[in-house]
XYZ file of N, CA and C in Angstrom:
639
model
N -2.578 -78.478 46.450
C -2.176 -76.923 45.757
C -0.935 -78.274 45.698
N 0.484 -77.849 44.294
C 1.753 -78.557 44.601
C 2.764 -77.321 44.706
N 3.565 -77.677 45.863
C 4.818 -76.697 46.392
C 5.357 -76.051 45.510
N 5.847 -76.417 44.280
C 6.067 -76.330 42.802
C 4.962 -74.974 42.363
N 4.146 -75.441 42.449
C 3.191 -74.259 42.275
C 2.619 -72.896 42.669
N 3.243 -72.855 44.570
C 3.076 -72.452 45.807
C 4.344 -71.295 45.393
N 5.843 -71.602 44.506
C 6.993 -71.377 44.584
C 7.100 -70.930 43.731
N 5.466 -70.976 42.316
C 5.998 -70.409 41.485
C 5.549 -68.609 40.950
N 3.864 -69.441 42.003
C 2.682 -67.941 42.603
C 4.320 -67.534 42.999
N 4.748 -67.430 44.585
C 5.724 -66.181 44.926
C 6.762 -66.127 44.548
N 7.459 -66.519 43.777
C 8.026 -65.962 41.804
C 8.002 -64.632 40.979
N 6.600 -65.270 40.903
C 5.969 -64.329 39.969
C 5.636 -62.725 40.865
N 5.279 -63.318 41.913
C 4.883 -61.914 43.061
C 6.350 -60.841 43.283
N 6.956 -61.967 43.148
C 8.444 -60.456 44.454
C 8.922 -59.989 42.183
N 9.232 -60.788 41.029
C 8.912 -60.132 40.383
C 8.002 -59.069 40.051
N 6.476 -59.077 40.105
C 6.004 -58.165 39.928
C 6.649 -56.957 40.830
N 6.394 -57.067 42.015
C 7.041 -56.231 43.128
C 8.530 -55.434 42.753
N 9.072 -56.436 42.396
C 10.469 -55.703 42.198
C 10.334 -54.718 40.817
N 8.839 -55.712 39.628
C 9.156 -54.727 38.129
C 8.006 -53.235 39.123
N 7.037 -53.122 39.835
C 6.126 -51.925 40.500
C 7.533 -50.792 41.478
N 8.840 -52.120 42.127
C 9.662 -50.564 43.054
C 10.191 -49.622 41.259
N 10.379 -50.562 41.075
C 11.617 -49.893 39.661
C 10.680 -48.427 38.354
N 9.279 -49.543 38.646
C 8.918 -48.325 37.604
C 7.703 -48.255 37.652
N 7.573 -47.944 39.292
C 6.361 -47.399 39.735
C 6.196 -45.551 39.919
N 7.609 -45.253 39.915
C 7.680 -44.188 40.216
C 7.441 -43.373 38.661
N 7.394 -43.351 37.995
C 7.347 -42.576 36.513
C 5.843 -43.420 36.707
N 5.277 -44.865 36.483
C 3.595 -45.226 36.633
C 2.738 -43.596 37.248
N 3.559 -43.607 37.956
C 2.155 -42.238 39.292
C 2.306 -40.961 38.837
N 3.502 -41.063 38.468
C 4.151 -39.354 38.233
C 3.395 -39.247 36.161
N 3.159 -39.697 35.735
C 2.460 -40.344 34.389
C 0.750 -39.866 35.422
N 0.470 -40.377 35.833
C -1.464 -40.052 36.111
C -1.036 -38.869 37.119
N -0.192 -38.272 37.666
C -0.639 -37.338 38.512
C -0.167 -36.004 37.317
N 0.744 -36.380 36.509
C 0.707 -35.255 34.860
C -0.440 -35.333 33.935
N -1.005 -36.775 33.962
C -2.910 -36.860 33.211
C -3.298 -35.700 33.904
N -3.296 -36.231 35.899
C -4.878 -35.185 36.136
C -4.268 -34.244 36.131
N -2.712 -33.554 36.357
C -3.225 -32.358 36.182
C -3.522 -32.167 35.124
N -3.163 -32.753 33.366
C -3.278 -31.650 32.110
C -4.802 -31.666 32.390
N -5.789 -31.744 32.794
C -7.327 -32.586 32.424
C -7.395 -31.458 33.765
N -7.642 -31.063 34.132
C -7.747 -29.577 35.813
C -6.807 -28.713 35.057
N -6.259 -28.561 34.082
C -5.355 -27.540 33.771
C -6.280 -26.952 32.492
N -6.364 -28.004 31.768
C -7.489 -27.436 30.923
C -9.145 -27.511 31.340
N -9.248 -27.492 32.571
C -10.993 -27.418 33.075
C -10.939 -26.325 33.255
N -9.398 -25.648 33.733
C -9.580 -24.287 34.153
C -9.705 -22.808 33.495
N -8.552 -23.716 32.747
C -8.273 -22.613 31.020
C -9.986 -22.679 30.259
N -10.844 -23.478 30.227
C -11.611 -23.241 29.488
C -12.699 -22.310 30.431
N -12.651 -22.008 31.931
C -13.590 -21.544 33.384
C -13.290 -20.335 32.428
N -12.065 -20.665 32.624
C -11.498 -18.601 32.914
C -11.915 -18.233 31.609
N -11.847 -18.827 29.949
C -12.133 -17.845 28.668
C -13.367 -17.017 29.063
N -14.947 -18.270 29.758
C -16.087 -18.395 29.979
C -15.712 -17.649 30.454
N -15.368 -17.160 31.579
C -15.203 -16.461 32.022
C -15.222 -14.997 32.365
N -14.117 -14.898 31.357
C -13.604 -12.862 30.569
C -14.896 -13.055 29.082
N -15.475 -13.987 29.215
C -16.506 -13.594 27.886
C -17.509 -12.901 28.309
N -18.074 -13.956 29.246
C -18.886 -13.347 29.985
C -19.018 -11.437 30.841
N -18.219 -11.854 31.288
C -17.172 -10.052 31.778
C -17.586 -9.279 30.571
N -17.079 -9.790 29.082
C -17.172 -9.050 27.848
C -18.390 -8.405 27.665
N -18.860 -9.273 28.469
C -20.288 -9.067 27.537
C -21.519 -8.379 27.970
N -21.179 -8.324 29.951
C -21.617 -7.824 30.562
C -20.684 -5.937 30.272
N -19.551 -5.959 30.249
C -19.407 -4.807 30.152
C -20.257 -4.498 28.504
N -20.345 -5.091 27.630
C -20.928 -4.591 26.221
C -21.499 -4.060 26.436
N -22.891 -4.504 27.292
C -23.791 -4.653 27.462
C -23.487 -3.201 28.349
N -22.974 -3.358 28.928
C -22.830 -1.814 29.867
C -22.571 -0.544 29.060
N -22.217 -1.132 27.497
C -21.704 0.756 26.512
C -23.169 0.525 26.156
N -24.137 -0.256 25.917
C -24.828 -0.285 25.193
C -25.661 0.423 26.103
N -25.805 0.421 27.544
C -26.428 1.421 27.361
C -26.792 2.771 28.296
N -25.006 2.612 28.366
C -24.736 4.138 28.437
C -25.243 4.937 27.105
N -24.829 4.416 25.846
C -25.224 4.387 24.555
C -26.428 5.729 25.033
N -28.055 4.428 25.225
C -28.578 5.273 25.607
C -28.386 5.499 25.707
N -28.674 5.736 27.027
C -29.068 7.666 28.139
C -27.917 8.302 27.325
N -26.609 8.543 26.378
C -25.932 9.980 26.177
C -25.369 10.092 26.803
N -24.478 8.280 27.774
C -23.718 8.869 28.669
C -22.179 8.915 27.700
N -21.716 9.719 27.075
C -20.683 8.844 26.357
C -19.222 8.816 26.846
N -19.088 9.514 28.150
C -18.010 9.609 28.804
C -18.202 7.830 29.697
N -19.217 7.823 30.418
C -19.133 6.277 30.316
C -19.176 5.009 29.579
N -19.465 5.621 28.902
C -19.577 4.276 27.358
C -18.041 4.051 26.920
N -17.567 5.680 27.414
C -15.813 5.355 26.838
C -15.648 5.380 27.968
N -15.062 4.926 29.135
C -14.476 3.782 30.106
C -15.197 2.257 29.655
N -15.886 2.048 29.879
C -16.636 0.403 30.000
C -15.581 -0.151 28.054
N -15.222 1.180 27.629
C -14.729 0.578 25.997
C -13.014 1.149 26.346
N -12.902 1.225 27.131
C -11.405 1.933 27.568
C -10.747 0.005 27.774
N -11.936 -0.497 28.984
C -11.743 -1.611 29.953
C -11.600 -2.582 29.319
N -12.887 -2.776 28.186
C -12.287 -3.419 27.269
C -11.644 -3.467 26.579
N -10.648 -2.754 26.050
C -9.853 -3.217 25.128
C -8.100 -3.784 25.318
N -8.610 -3.326 27.298
C -7.612 -3.568 28.162
C -7.208 -5.376 28.061
N -8.119 -5.631 27.866
C -8.976 -7.204 28.693
C -8.322 -7.983 26.289
N -9.337 -9.062 26.926
C -9.231 -9.862 26.071
C -10.982 -9.649 25.112
N -11.040 -8.896 24.948
C -12.570 -9.244 24.920
C -13.017 -9.523 22.853
N -12.264 -9.747 22.220
C -12.462 -9.569 20.784
C -13.069 -8.722 20.365
N -14.495 -9.019 19.525
C -15.499 -8.392 18.962
C -15.926 -7.838 19.969
N -15.984 -8.370 20.759
C -16.812 -7.319 22.032
C -16.345 -6.155 21.894
N -15.015 -5.554 21.759
C -14.293 -4.329 22.252
C -14.462 -3.337 21.082
N -14.342 -4.278 19.671
C -14.558 -3.915 18.355
C -15.585 -3.515 18.594
N -17.151 -3.493 18.283
C -18.109 -3.805 18.081
C -18.126 -2.392 18.693
N -18.162 -2.709 20.385
C -18.590 -1.395 21.565
C -17.762 -0.006 21.363
N -16.053 -0.597 20.280
C -15.784 1.441 19.837
C -16.276 2.041 18.801
N -17.130 0.933 17.290
C -17.384 1.013 16.845
C -18.811 2.078 16.282
N -20.137 1.272 18.236
C -20.610 2.419 18.593
C -20.248 3.426 18.701
N -19.328 3.085 20.304
C -19.130 4.664 20.667
C -19.005 5.797 18.931
N -18.010 5.198 18.866
C -17.203 6.414 17.557
C -18.498 7.122 17.196
N -19.802 6.348 16.889
C -20.215 7.011 15.346
C -21.306 7.381 16.460
N -21.610 7.219 18.653
C -22.459 8.132 18.734
C -21.429 9.529 19.380
N -20.756 9.056 18.772
C -19.168 10.390 19.544
C -19.396 11.121 17.964
N -20.279 11.302 16.770
C -20.203 11.423 15.414
C -21.422 12.243 15.667
N -22.066 11.023 15.616
C -23.659 12.378 15.982
C -23.738 12.783 16.304
N -23.519 13.197 18.130
C -23.246 14.165 18.880
C -22.545 15.326 18.227
N -21.641 15.530 17.458
C -20.623 16.169 17.383
C -19.561 16.212 18.638
N -18.727 14.706 18.118
C -17.745 14.943 19.242
C -16.521 14.058 17.854
N -16.635 14.534 17.009
C -16.170 13.637 15.883
C -14.351 13.725 16.477
N -13.033 14.579 17.558
C -11.429 14.646 17.400
C -12.051 12.601 18.853
N -13.334 13.144 19.165
C -13.485 11.869 20.009
C -13.367 10.567 19.441
N -14.363 10.992 18.806
C -14.099 9.428 17.131
C -13.293 8.756 16.641
N -12.616 9.869 16.648
C -11.006 9.728 15.905
C -10.443 8.972 16.406
N -9.995 9.846 17.502
C -9.103 9.019 18.547
C -10.616 7.797 18.679
N -11.212 6.878 19.345
C -11.778 5.949 19.648
C -11.432 4.918 18.564
N -11.732 5.098 17.616
C -11.291 4.462 16.191
C -9.143 4.310 15.762
N -8.873 5.188 16.969
C -7.961 5.020 16.706
C -6.506 4.269 17.650
N -7.247 4.119 18.650
C -7.572 2.472 19.600
C -7.777 1.584 18.652
N -8.259 1.595 17.811
C -8.576 0.153 17.482
C -7.737 -0.405 17.047
N -7.224 -2.684 17.469
C -6.266 -3.041 17.112
C -6.714 -3.701 15.836
N -5.989 -2.823 14.607
C -7.512 -3.597 13.821
C -6.119 -4.407 12.281
N -7.006 -4.996 11.298
C -5.629 -5.592 10.339
C -6.626 -5.916 9.384
N -5.795 -6.108 7.936
C -6.838 -6.196 7.374
C -7.159 -5.446 6.808
N -8.673 -6.326 5.855
C -9.354 -5.032 5.109
C -10.564 -4.331 6.208
N -10.604 -5.240 8.059
C -10.586 -3.916 8.778
C -10.062 -2.478 8.801
N -9.278 -3.367 8.768
C -7.907 -1.542 8.943
C -8.272 -0.966 7.882
N -8.192 -1.290 6.820
C -8.309 -0.121 5.937
C -9.943 0.522 6.039
N -10.860 -0.195 6.484
C -12.437 0.113 6.679
C -12.424 1.431 7.341
N -11.218 1.119 8.923
C -11.607 1.916 9.673
C -10.589 3.161 9.409
N -9.970 2.649 8.560
C -8.783 4.397 8.273
C -9.623 4.922 7.017
N -9.833 4.901 6.451
C -10.742 5.303 5.623
C -12.078 5.925 6.905
N -12.436 5.743 7.269
C -13.759 6.111 8.074
C -12.959 7.624 8.813
N -11.344 7.391 8.964
C -10.515 8.513 10.175
C -10.711 9.184 9.133
N -10.182 8.804 8.282
C -9.182 9.566 6.937
C -11.370 10.847 6.947
N -12.157 10.084 6.090
C -12.361 11.199 6.199
C -13.468 12.393 7.743
N -13.216 11.474 8.754
C -13.334 12.408 9.669
C -11.953 13.530 9.454
N -11.475 13.031 9.446
C -9.731 14.145 9.183
C -10.573 15.171 8.405
N -10.895 14.624 7.186
C -10.945 16.261 6.422
C -12.308 16.655 6.637
N -13.903 16.519 7.499
C -14.959 17.359 7.887
C -14.225 17.612 9.141
N -13.162 17.052 9.632
C -12.453 18.470 11.151
C -11.351 18.957 10.269
N -11.124 19.428 9.303
C -10.600 20.029 8.883
C -8.618 19.729 8.306
N -9.011 18.215 8.304
C -7.684 17.921 8.811
C -7.199 17.078 7.223
N -7.504 17.346 6.042
C -7.483 16.717 4.930
C -5.242 16.535 4.985
N -4.865 17.389 5.124
C -3.437 16.317 5.051
C -2.779 15.320 5.718
N -3.868 15.001 6.554
C -3.356 14.123 7.901
C -4.293 12.527 7.208
N -5.538 12.918 5.759
C -6.598 12.650 5.363
C -5.240 11.319 4.673
N -4.580 11.959 3.994
C -3.847 11.405 3.161
C -2.796 10.320 3.465
N -2.027 11.673 4.163
C -0.236 10.382 5.826
C -0.975 9.209 6.089
N -2.504 9.653 5.961
C -2.751 7.818 6.791
C -3.570 6.884 6.299
N -4.270 7.685 4.461
C -4.172 6.570 3.380
C -3.562 5.822 3.007
N -2.119 6.843 2.592
C -1.051 5.947 1.978
C -1.179 5.803 0.819
N -0.219 4.152 -0.133
C -0.736 4.387 -1.450
C -2.264 3.765 -1.708
N -3.624 4.122 -1.085
C -4.735 2.710 -0.826
C -5.096 2.677 -2.515
N -5.508 1.211 -3.026
C -5.073 1.840 -3.859
C -6.973 0.936 -4.826
N -7.887 0.908 -3.493
C -9.359 0.114 -3.389
C -9.712 1.148 -3.994
N -11.475 0.902 -4.544
C -11.748 2.372 -5.329
C -12.455 3.141 -3.187
N -12.477 2.644 -2.290
C -13.002 3.460 -1.295
C -12.408 4.792 -1.101
N -10.889 4.021 -1.365
C -10.031 3.961 -0.599
C -9.129 5.489 -1.438
N -9.143 4.891 -3.012
C -9.173 6.073 -3.638
C -10.633 7.300 -3.778
N -11.418 7.136 -3.460
C -12.353 7.906 -3.618
C -12.165 9.391 -2.235
N -12.046 8.474 -0.760
C -11.473 9.157 -0.012
C -10.369 10.292 -0.424
N -9.064 9.913 -0.601
C -8.457 10.575 -1.263
C -8.231 11.474 -1.910
N -9.833 11.573 -3.355
C -9.826 12.115 -4.188
C -10.622 13.268 -2.512
N -11.020 12.973 -1.695
C -11.952 14.090 -0.932
C -11.300 14.576 -0.469
N -9.964 13.726 -0.137
C -8.805 14.332 0.810
C -8.293 15.651 -0.402
N -7.858 15.224 -1.583
C -7.004 15.984 -2.165
C -7.347 17.845 -3.080
N -9.562 17.439 -3.446
C -10.003 18.190 -3.089
C -10.118 19.800 -2.188
N -10.733 19.595 -0.975
C -9.856 19.335 0.238
C -8.742 20.510 0.407
N -8.027 19.944 0.025
C -6.646 20.645 0.002
C -7.015 21.769 -1.314
N -7.921 21.738 -2.580
C -7.252 23.145 -3.632
C -6.499 21.764 -4.623
N -6.070 20.483 -4.347
C -5.950 19.913 -5.314
C -6.477 19.081 -6.621
N -7.081 20.241 -7.034
C -8.474 19.719 -8.241
C -8.069 18.554 -9.509
N -6.681 18.668 -9.488
C -6.845 18.279 -10.588
C -5.985 16.707 -10.337
N -5.088 16.706 -9.271
C -4.728 15.467 -8.571
C -6.570 14.730 -8.123
N -7.281 15.543 -7.631
C -8.517 14.890 -6.864
C -9.335 14.150 -8.344
N -9.218 14.871 -9.698
C -10.192 14.418 -10.877
C -9.182 12.536 -10.656
N -7.841 12.832 -10.551
C -7.510 11.243 -11.074
C -8.357 10.563 -10.018
N -8.448 10.742 -8.779
C -8.319 9.571 -8.315
C -9.439 9.147 -8.444
N -10.891 9.991 -8.051
C -12.016 9.775 -8.582
C -12.235 8.831 -9.390
N -11.325 9.393 -10.902
C -11.383 8.422 -12.099
C -10.898 7.474 -11.988
N -9.548 7.459 -11.295
C -9.112 5.296 -10.381
C -10.810 5.167 -9.822
N -10.377 5.706 -8.965
C -11.822 4.857 -8.068
C -13.564 4.040 -8.968
N -13.771 4.605 -10.028
C -14.806 4.473 -10.961
C -13.859 3.392 -11.856
N -13.152 3.623 -12.024
C -13.112 2.231 -12.744
C -11.902 0.979 -12.032
N -12.409 1.660 -11.276
C -12.468 -0.674 -10.325
C -13.866 -0.945 -9.585
N -14.246 0.640 -9.860
C -15.911 0.108 -9.476
C -17.129 -0.139 -10.253
N -17.810 -1.448 -10.075
C -18.595 -2.315 -10.351
C -19.575 -1.257 -11.184
N -20.178 -1.517 -12.635
C -21.064 -0.390 -12.443
C -22.659 -1.043 -12.083
N -22.794 -1.534 -11.471
C -24.496 -1.654 -10.809
C -23.800 -0.738 -9.158
N -23.256 -0.783 -8.456
C -22.442 0.108 -7.788
C -23.061 0.933 -7.044
N -23.850 0.344 -5.742
C -24.576 1.933 -5.632
C -24.118 3.192 -5.250
N -23.263 3.405 -4.496
C -22.042 4.882 -4.884
C -21.813 5.293 -6.386
N -21.800 4.376 -6.678
C -21.362 4.939 -7.487
C -22.252 6.627 -8.843
N -23.258 6.568 -8.393
C -23.663 7.975 -8.755
C -22.937 8.834 -8.665
N -22.248 8.945 -6.833
C -22.360 9.734 -5.964
C -20.595 10.044 -6.624
N -19.682 9.024 -6.679
C -18.999 9.981 -6.988
C -18.471 10.406 -8.838
N -20.057 10.010 -9.749
C -19.552 10.910 -11.358
C -19.983 11.552 -10.774
N -21.003 12.142 -9.604
C -20.587 13.819 -9.361
C -19.874 14.302 -8.675
N -18.822 13.711 -8.162
C -17.901 14.275 -7.051
C -16.977 14.740 -7.994
N -16.608 13.681 -9.818
C -15.973 13.941 -10.571
C -16.341 14.903 -10.833
N -17.078 15.147 -11.561
C -17.764 15.966 -12.332
C -17.870 17.786 -11.687
N -17.741 17.534 -9.850
C -17.504 18.836 -9.226
C -16.399 19.204 -9.330
N -15.555 18.514 -9.591
C -13.663 18.468 -9.584
C -13.470 19.046 -10.785
N -14.404 18.766 -12.856
C -13.857 19.086 -13.242
C -13.805 18.328 -14.145
N -14.166 16.849 -14.292
C -13.611 15.670 -14.622
C -15.383 15.706 -15.335
N -14.806 14.256 -16.273
C -15.586 13.713 -17.068
C -15.848 12.663 -16.977
N -16.980 12.265 -16.670
C -17.580 10.759 -16.602
C -16.969 9.865 -17.880
N -16.621 8.744 -17.637
C -16.213 7.790 -19.051
C -17.046 6.946 -18.907
N -17.635 6.731 -19.823
C -18.263 5.041 -20.640
C -17.706 4.086 -19.994
N -18.689 3.236 -19.495
C -18.103 2.360 -18.418
C -17.430 1.433 -18.966
N -18.594 0.899 -20.732
C -17.277 0.007 -20.682
C -15.947 0.879 -21.287
N -15.260 1.619 -21.486
C -14.229 2.132 -21.427
C -13.316 2.170 -21.010
N -12.980 2.205 -19.193
C -13.423 2.611 -18.191
C -12.320 1.064 -18.252
N -13.779 -0.322 -17.958
C -13.283 -1.997 -17.754
C -12.377 -1.832 -19.325
N -11.704 -1.761 -19.485
C -10.956 -1.873 -21.759
C -9.173 -1.901 -20.519
């Protein structure tokens, strides 16, 4: 090998070493950050899997307690689910607990269980309607009206009519039932019951074709 070639190789080696001295820390830092990001992602995934597994175990515990009619134990498990990030498990457990409480004649407890649910959108409207019905059943129709607010959907109007009727406001109840019928599909299975409520409140059932005009 010629001396000129050796000098060229030596010079190239010095250039490489100089470049590494200037940029090596940045390269090393990038590698460390990359490894850290991967490790962080893996840790996050394990955390999420762990939380879901815990939530599932608590949900199963709620179901077992309800099957054994141990409502107090089930309520404690539901409270633990609500305190974490159990998502759908907490919602399902709360709904099952509320149903069991109603069946056991503990409507006041069921109201508290449903009120603790953090809901929004259509699901919130359904929960509010269920709570309003329980308010009516427990002699609190005024609370039911306050909860429903300005609900304009058919189920909401029907429950509003129930609350108004419970308060002796028959004219207002007839109006709510009529509006609810107008928004209800002609083939809806609950239509017959709503028509009966309207007639019991002193109203008349209009021709569905006329309602939809």
